[in-house]
PDB file of C-alpha atoms (C1' of nucleotides) in Angstrom:
ATOM      1  CA  MET A 899     232.197  28.936-154.090  1.00 60.00           C
ATOM      2  CA  ALA A 900     229.892  30.442-151.486  1.00 65.00           C
ATOM      3  CA  ARG A 901     226.230  30.092-152.048  1.00 75.00           C
ATOM      4  CA  LEU A 902     224.651  33.173-153.647  1.00 85.00           C
ATOM      5  CA  THR A 903     221.756  35.075-152.156  1.00 91.00           C
ATOM      6  CA  PRO A 904     218.796  35.658-154.493  1.00 87.00           C
ATOM      7  CA  ALA A 905     219.846  39.320-154.806  1.00 89.00           C
ATOM      8  CA  GLU A 906     223.381  38.333-155.822  1.00 91.00           C
ATOM      9  CA  LEU A 907     221.994  35.791-158.219  1.00 93.00           C
ATOM     10  CA  LEU A 908     220.107  38.510-160.118  1.00 92.00           C
ATOM     11  CA  ALA A 909     222.882  41.130-160.060  1.00 90.00           C
ATOM     12  CA  GLY A 910     225.121  41.641-163.063  1.00 89.00           C
ATOM     13  CA  PRO A 911     224.773  41.423-166.841  1.00 92.00           C
ATOM     14  CA  VAL A 912     221.715  39.516-168.014  1.00 94.00           C
ATOM     15  CA  LEU A 913     223.834  37.132-170.108  1.00 94.00           C
ATOM     16  CA  GLU A 914     225.571  36.045-166.905  1.00 94.00           C
ATOM     17  CA  VAL A 915     222.438  35.982-164.798  1.00 95.00           C
ATOM     18  CA  ALA A 916     220.391  33.847-167.204  1.00 95.00           C
ATOM     19  CA  PRO A 917     222.583  30.705-167.135  1.00 95.00           C
ATOM     20  CA  ARG A 918     223.016  31.143-163.379  1.00 95.00           C
ATOM     21  CA  LEU A 919     219.268  30.797-162.931  1.00 95.00           C
ATOM     22  CA  LEU A 920     219.328  27.276-164.353  1.00 96.00           C
ATOM     23  CA  GLY A 921     218.907  24.776-161.572  1.00 96.00           C
ATOM     24  CA  ALA A 922     217.568  27.442-159.214  1.00 96.00           C
ATOM     25  CA  ARG A 923     214.312  26.723-157.425  1.00 96.00           C
ATOM     26  CA  PHE A 924     211.305  28.981-157.714  1.00 96.00           C
ATOM     27  CA  HIS A 925     208.488  28.691-155.183  1.00 94.00           C
ATOM     28  CA  HIS A 926     205.031  30.176-155.533  1.00 94.00           C
ATOM     29  CA  ALA A 927     201.546  29.266-154.381  1.00 94.00           C
ATOM     30  CA  GLY A 928     202.509  25.869-153.043  1.00 94.00           C
ATOM     31  CA  VAL A 929     204.504  24.673-156.048  1.00 95.00           C
ATOM     32  CA  THR A 930     208.299  24.532-156.377  1.00 96.00           C
ATOM     33  CA  LEU A 931     210.032  24.388-159.745  1.00 95.00           C
ATOM     34  CA  ARG A 932     213.625  23.710-160.654  1.00 96.00           C
ATOM     35  CA  LEU A 933     214.318  26.027-163.595  1.00 96.00           C
ATOM     36  CA  THR A 934     215.554  24.183-166.663  1.00 95.00           C
ATOM     37  CA  GLU A 935     215.161  26.740-169.450  1.00 94.00           C
ATOM     38  CA  VAL A 936     215.380  30.560-169.599  1.00 94.00           C
ATOM     39  CA  GLU A 937     215.853  33.327-172.160  1.00 94.00           C
ATOM     40  CA  ALA A 938     217.706  36.638-171.797  1.00 94.00           C
ATOM     41  CA  TYR A 939     216.207  39.981-172.833  1.00 93.00           C
ATOM     42  CA  ALA A 940     218.635  42.870-172.754  1.00 91.00           C
ATOM     43  CA  GLY A 941     216.566  46.032-172.455  1.00 86.00           C
ATOM     44  CA  PRO A 942     216.117  48.872-174.961  1.00 85.00           C
ATOM     45  CA  ASP A 943     219.103  47.785-177.070  1.00 86.00           C
ATOM     46  CA  ASP A 944     217.513  44.418-177.748  1.00 88.00           C
ATOM     47  CA  PRO A 945     214.975  44.603-180.595  1.00 86.00           C
ATOM     48  CA  GLY A 946     213.408  41.397-179.348  1.00 87.00           C
ATOM     49  CA  SER A 947     212.635  42.790-175.926  1.00 90.00           C
ATOM     50  CA  HIS A 948     209.384  44.388-174.827  1.00 91.00           C
ATOM     51  CA  ALA A 949     211.570  47.156-173.397  1.00 90.00           C
ATOM     52  CA  HIS A 950     212.889  48.017-176.858  1.00 87.00           C
ATOM     53  CA  ARG A 951     210.630  51.044-177.236  1.00 82.00           C
ATOM     54  CA  GLY A 952     211.170  52.404-173.749  1.00 85.00           C
ATOM     55  CA  PRO A 953     208.919  52.207-170.719  1.00 86.00           C
ATOM     56  CA  THR A 954     205.189  51.749-171.271  1.00 86.00           C
ATOM     57  CA  PRO A 955     202.481  50.974-168.735  1.00 85.00           C
ATOM     58  CA  ARG A 956     202.982  47.295-169.487  1.00 88.00           C
ATOM     59  CA  THR A 957     206.774  47.233-169.381  1.00 91.00           C
ATOM     60  CA  ARG A 958     207.426  49.690-166.549  1.00 90.00           C
ATOM     61  CA  VAL A 959     208.300  46.820-164.197  1.00 92.00           C
ATOM     62  CA  MET A 960     211.226  45.873-166.444  1.00 93.00           C
ATOM     63  CA  PHE A 961     212.743  49.306-165.834  1.00 92.00           C
ATOM     64  CA  GLY A 962     212.529  48.862-162.083  1.00 91.00           C
ATOM     65  CA  PRO A 963     214.941  47.205-159.642  1.00 92.00           C
ATOM     66  CA  ALA A 964     216.259  43.677-160.012  1.00 93.00           C
ATOM     67  CA  GLY A 965     214.316  40.911-158.382  1.00 93.00           C
ATOM     68  CA  ARG A 966     210.879  42.065-159.516  1.00 93.00           C
ATOM     69  CA  LEU A 967     208.649  39.775-161.497  1.00 94.00           C
ATOM     70  CA  TYR A 968     207.457  41.059-164.894  1.00 94.00           C
ATOM     71  CA  VAL A 969     204.312  39.188-165.897  1.00 93.00           C
ATOM     72  CA  TYR A 970     202.564  39.956-169.167  1.00 92.00           C
ATOM     73  CA  PHE A 971     199.469  38.636-170.845  1.00 90.00           C
ATOM     74  CA  THR A 972     199.584  37.554-174.473  1.00 90.00           C
ATOM     75  CA  TYR A 973     197.595  35.832-177.188  1.00 86.00           C
ATOM     76  CA  GLY A 974     194.439  36.603-175.284  1.00 86.00           C
ATOM     77  CA  MET A 975     194.879  33.732-172.875  1.00 88.00           C
ATOM     78  CA  HIS A 976     198.441  33.182-171.736  1.00 91.00           C
ATOM     79  CA  HIS A 977     200.710  34.706-169.135  1.00 92.00           C
ATOM     80  CA  CYS A 978     204.508  34.680-169.250  1.00 93.00           C
ATOM     81  CA  ALA A 979     206.834  35.573-166.385  1.00 95.00           C
ATOM     82  CA  ASN A 980     210.235  37.275-166.417  1.00 95.00           C
ATOM     83  CA  LEU A 981     212.681  38.041-163.615  1.00 95.00           C
ATOM     84  CA  VAL A 982     214.069  41.566-163.819  1.00 94.00           C
ATOM     85  CA  CYS A 983     217.830  41.668-163.346  1.00 93.00           C
ATOM     86  CA  GLY A 984     220.731  44.101-163.589  1.00 87.00           C
ATOM     87  CA  PRO A 985     220.713  47.712-162.403  1.00 90.00           C
ATOM     88  CA  GLU A 986     217.497  49.707-162.144  1.00 91.00           C
ATOM     89  CA  GLY A 987     216.654  51.447-165.417  1.00 89.00           C
ATOM     90  CA  GLU A 988     218.473  48.928-167.611  1.00 90.00           C
ATOM     91  CA  ALA A 989     215.313  46.896-168.242  1.00 92.00           C
ATOM     92  CA  SER A 990     217.033  43.571-168.708  1.00 93.00           C
ATOM     93  CA  ALA A 991     215.065  40.489-167.767  1.00 94.00           C
ATOM     94  CA  VAL A 992     215.087  36.731-167.953  1.00 95.00           C
ATOM     95  CA  LEU A 993     212.051  34.890-169.285  1.00 95.00           C
ATOM     96  CA  LEU A 994     211.242  31.728-167.342  1.00 95.00           C
ATOM     97  CA  ARG A 995     210.571  29.227-170.119  1.00 94.00           C
ATOM     98  CA  ALA A 996     210.424  25.859-168.425  1.00 94.00           C
ATOM     99  CA  GLY A 997     211.008  23.977-165.233  1.00 95.00           C
ATOM    100  CA  GLU A 998     210.630  20.671-163.497  1.00 94.00           C
ATOM    101  CA  VAL A 999     208.084  20.450-160.690  1.00 95.00           C
ATOM    102  CA  VAL A1000     209.959  19.261-157.601  1.00 95.00           C
ATOM    103  CA  ALA A1001     207.335  19.971-154.925  1.00 95.00           C
ATOM    104  CA  GLY A1002     203.599  20.579-154.922  1.00 95.00           C
ATOM    105  CA  ARG A1003     203.058  18.293-157.881  1.00 93.00           C
ATOM    106  CA  ASP A1004     199.434  17.609-156.947  1.00 92.00           C
ATOM    107  CA  LEU A1005     198.644  21.324-156.964  1.00 93.00           C
ATOM    108  CA  ALA A1006     200.375  21.767-160.304  1.00 93.00           C
ATOM    109  CA  ARG A1007     198.381  18.862-161.715  1.00 91.00           C
ATOM    110  CA  GLU A1008     195.146  20.457-160.534  1.00 90.00           C
ATOM    111  CA  ARG A1009     196.090  23.651-162.339  1.00 91.00           C
ATOM    112  CA  ARG A1010     197.087  21.792-165.503  1.00 89.00           C
ATOM    113  CA  PRO A1011     194.685  18.857-165.753  1.00 85.00           C
ATOM    114  CA  GLY A1012     195.531  16.300-168.372  1.00 83.00           C
ATOM    115  CA  SER A1013     199.230  17.176-168.521  1.00 86.00           C
ATOM    116  CA  SER A1014     201.955  14.620-167.995  1.00 87.00           C
ATOM    117  CA  ASP A1015     204.475  15.397-165.255  1.00 89.00           C
ATOM    118  CA  ARG A1016     206.974  16.353-167.891  1.00 89.00           C
ATOM    119  CA  ASP A1017     204.578  18.892-169.429  1.00 90.00           C
ATOM    120  CA  LEU A1018     203.456  20.548-166.191  1.00 93.00           C
ATOM    121  CA  ALA A1019     205.806  23.519-166.634  1.00 94.00           C
ATOM    122  CA  ARG A1020     207.191  22.911-170.115  1.00 92.00           C
ATOM    123  CA  GLY A1021     206.742  26.263-171.843  1.00 92.00           C
ATOM    124  CA  PRO A1022     206.466  29.791-170.443  1.00 93.00           C
ATOM    125  CA  ALA A1023     202.668  29.959-170.291  1.00 93.00           C
ATOM    126  CA  ARG A1024     202.410  26.471-168.809  1.00 93.00           C
ATOM    127  CA  LEU A1025     204.996  27.396-166.214  1.00 94.00           C
ATOM    128  CA  CYS A1026     202.913  30.403-165.157  1.00 94.00           C
ATOM    129  CA  ARG A1027     199.839  28.227-164.935  1.00 93.00           C
ATOM    130  CA  ALA A1028     201.558  25.606-162.807  1.00 94.00           C
ATOM    131  CA  LEU A1029     202.867  28.307-160.435  1.00 94.00           C
ATOM    132  CA  ALA A1030     199.575  30.249-160.466  1.00 93.00           C
ATOM    133  CA  LEU A1031     201.367  33.366-161.722  1.00 93.00           C
ATOM    134  CA  ASP A1032     199.270  36.025-163.429  1.00 91.00           C
ATOM    135  CA  LEU A1033     198.992  39.804-163.647  1.00 90.00           C
ATOM    136  CA  ALA A1034     198.367  39.956-159.900  1.00 89.00           C
ATOM    137  CA  GLN A1035     202.057  39.089-159.472  1.00 92.00           C
ATOM    138  CA  ASP A1036     203.279  41.665-162.017  1.00 92.00           C
ATOM    139  CA  GLY A1037     205.777  43.871-160.191  1.00 92.00           C
ATOM    140  CA  ALA A1038     205.996  41.627-157.140  1.00 92.00           C
ATOM    141  CA  ASP A1039     209.350  41.172-155.439  1.00 93.00           C
ATOM    142  CA  ALA A1040     210.340  37.640-156.436  1.00 93.00           C
ATOM    143  CA  ALA A1041     213.620  37.415-154.511  1.00 87.00           C
ATOM    144  CA  GLY A1042     211.893  35.588-151.685  1.00 90.00           C
ATOM    145  CA  TRP A1043     210.524  33.000-154.103  1.00 94.00           C
ATOM    146  CA  LEU A1044     213.930  32.204-155.541  1.00 95.00           C
ATOM    147  CA  GLU A1045     216.485  29.773-154.185  1.00 95.00           C
ATOM    148  CA  PRO A1046     219.820  29.668-156.056  1.00 94.00           C
ATOM    149  CA  ALA A1047     221.054  26.330-157.349  1.00 93.00           C
ATOM    150  CA  ASP A1048     223.067  24.481-154.746  1.00 88.00           C
ATOM    151  CA  PRO A1049     225.497  23.305-155.879  1.00 90.00           C
ATOM    152  CA  PRO A1050     225.654  25.627-158.921  1.00 91.00           C
ATOM    153  CA  VAL A1051     225.137  24.021-162.302  1.00 94.00           C
ATOM    154  CA  PRO A1052     228.507  23.470-164.037  1.00 95.00           C
ATOM    155  CA  PRO A1053     228.966  25.487-167.263  1.00 93.00           C
ATOM    156  CA  GLU A1054     229.318  22.339-169.360  1.00 95.00           C
ATOM    157  CA  ALA A1055     225.755  21.327-168.454  1.00 95.00           C
ATOM    158  CA  VAL A1056     224.326  24.516-169.986  1.00 95.00           C
ATOM    159  CA  ALA A1057     223.319  24.575-173.644  1.00 93.00           C
ATOM    160  CA  THR A1058     222.565  27.758-175.623  1.00 91.00           C
ATOM    161  CA  GLY A1059     220.624  28.529-178.756  1.00 88.00           C
ATOM    162  CA  PRO A1060     218.376  31.059-180.463  1.00 86.00           C
ATOM    163  CA  ARG A1061     215.375  32.446-178.628  1.00 88.00           C
ATOM    164  CA  VAL A1062     211.934  31.110-179.332  1.00 85.00           C
ATOM    165  CA  GLY A1063     208.932  32.829-180.848  1.00 80.00           C
ATOM    166  CA  LEU A1064     210.645  36.084-181.751  1.00 81.00           C
ATOM    167  CA  ARG A1065     210.592  37.709-185.137  1.00 75.00           C
ATOM    168  CA  ARG A1066     213.155  40.360-184.321  1.00 78.00           C
ATOM    169  CA  ALA A1067     216.699  39.558-183.212  1.00 80.00           C
ATOM    170  CA  ALA A1068     215.753  35.890-183.234  1.00 78.00           C
ATOM    171  CA  ASP A1069     219.322  34.983-184.145  1.00 81.00           C
ATOM    172  CA  ARG A1070     220.851  35.968-180.821  1.00 87.00           C
ATOM    173  CA  PRO A1071     221.744  32.744-178.969  1.00 89.00           C
ATOM    174  CA  TRP A1072     220.291  33.951-175.711  1.00 91.00           C
ATOM    175  CA  ARG A1073     218.254  30.913-174.765  1.00 92.00           C
ATOM    176  CA  PHE A1074     219.857  28.783-172.055  1.00 94.00           C
ATOM    177  CA  TRP A1075     218.771  25.345-170.954  1.00 94.00           C
ATOM    178  CA  LEU A1076     220.045  22.328-169.065  1.00 94.00           C
ATOM    179  CA  ALA A1077     221.274  19.838-171.636  1.00 91.00           C
ATOM    180  CA  GLY A1078     219.351  16.600-171.632  1.00 88.00           C
ATOM    181  CA  GLU A1079     216.468  17.852-169.460  1.00 88.00           C
ATOM    182  CA  PRO A1080     213.135  16.405-170.596  1.00 85.00           C
ATOM    183  CA  SER A1081     211.247  19.415-169.251  1.00 87.00           C
ATOM    184  CA  VAL A1082     212.920  21.809-171.727  1.00 88.00           C
ATOM    185  CA  SER A1083     210.407  23.142-174.245  1.00 80.00           C
ATOM    186  CA  ALA A1084     210.663  22.093-177.865  1.00 72.00           C
ATOM    187  CA  TYR A1085     212.246  24.655-180.154  1.00 66.00           C
ATOM    188  CA  ARG A1086     209.745  26.299-182.408  1.00 65.00           C
ATOM    189  CA  PRO A1087     210.709  29.238-184.596  1.00 61.00           C
ATOM    190  CA  ALA A1088     208.432  32.263-184.743  1.00 57.00           C
ATOM    191  CA  ALA A1089     205.152  31.419-186.435  1.00 55.00           C
ATOM    192  CA  VAL A1090     204.822  32.833-189.905  1.00 51.00           C
ATOM    193  CA  ARG A1091     201.515  34.578-190.298  1.00 48.00           C
ATOM    194  CA  ARG A1092     199.872  34.175-193.647  1.00 46.00           C
ATOM    195  CA  PRO A1093     197.905  36.919-195.304  1.00 42.00           C
ATOM    196  CA  GLY A1094     194.172  36.443-195.203  1.00 37.00           C
TER     197      GLY A1094
ATOM    198  C1'  DT B1377     204.588  16.169-187.579  1.00 74.84           C
ATOM    199  C1'  DC B1378     202.292  20.056-189.067  1.00 74.84           C
ATOM    200  C1'  DT B1379     198.740  23.630-189.224  1.00 74.84           C
ATOM    201  C1'  DC B1380     195.580  26.606-187.291  1.00 74.84           C
ATOM    202  C1'  DA B1381     192.268  28.969-184.274  1.00 74.84           C
ATOM    203  C1'  DG B1382     191.769  31.193-180.191  1.00 74.84           C
ATOM    204  C1'  DA B1383     190.536  36.004-177.314  1.00 74.84           C
ATOM    205  C1'  DT B1384     192.786  39.880-175.057  1.00 74.84           C
ATOM    206  C1'  DT B1385     196.116  43.539-174.582  1.00 74.84           C
ATOM    207  C1'  DC B1386     199.198  46.738-176.176  1.00 74.84           C
ATOM    208  C1'  DC B1387     201.127  49.851-179.332  1.00 74.84           C
ATOM    209  C1'  DC B1388     201.659  52.179-183.710  1.00 74.84           C
ATOM    210  C1'  DT B1389     199.450  54.639-187.481  1.00 74.84           C
TER     211       DT B1389
ATOM    212  C1'  DG C 859     191.343  51.151-186.019  1.00 74.84           C
ATOM    213  C1'  DG C 860     194.241  47.374-187.034  1.00 74.84           C
ATOM    214  C1'  DG C 861     198.006  44.263-186.554  1.00 74.84           C
ATOM    215  C1'  DA C 862     201.125  41.745-183.785  1.00 74.84           C
ATOM    216  C1'  DA C 863     202.071  39.404-179.638  1.00 74.84           C
ATOM    217  C1'  DT C 864     208.447  36.015-175.452  1.00 74.84           C
ATOM    218  C1'  DC C 865     201.939  30.569-176.818  1.00 74.84           C
ATOM    219  C1'  DT C 866     199.098  26.345-176.414  1.00 74.84           C
ATOM    220  C1'  DG C 867     195.989  22.607-177.468  1.00 74.84           C
ATOM    221  C1'  DA C 868     193.373  20.224-180.727  1.00 74.84           C
ATOM    222  C1'  DG C 869     192.717  18.099-184.968  1.00 74.84           C
ATOM    223  C1'  DA C 870     194.099  16.363-189.502  1.00 74.84           C
ATOM    224  C1'  DG C 871     197.178  13.528-192.274  1.00 74.84           C
TER     225       DG C 871
END
DNA sequence: TCTCAGATTCCCT
DNA sequence: GGGAATCTGAGAG
């Protein structure tokens, strides 16, 4: 099978794109990651997606063309990054949940002092920190930062399961990760908030 | 292993 | 105005 271009990698239904991103390399700000865990978000029809209620100032990037980076800020201190995929207006995206640092490890360590190598990009907010991604990159064209897996990851190496941290539509098995990878984030169901 | 606080943004009422 | 948010790190047991 011929090697895909980044644009081809991100074309098509999000449930096909997400597993294809596993093993791909993502470069930014001097650090290169090999993606080991992603989650699919399928636009307005997906109650778990930020795009569920239509475009807002925050989510407008998701409704744009494939290949853009959607970065959002949450919990007052964390950033998370998604790759927009599929046709423009569909608002489907893939959340980058975890990766293994394969180049620029010293830089990643500086950005995440005290973390073990395994934890450098283990979790969506940690991944953004290691890659120095924040709101300045929201809407940026990420195709140039992406290098498809070569050779592609075989389907039997991909595991699936429910998405993490969602209250709505949490049962959809749209999380994809490389089986046996130590850099995959631990599964944690959505936190239950107690009254008071 | 489990629980909880943290600090900002966005969106709904 | 208020509650929830695609989470993380620290501290207790």
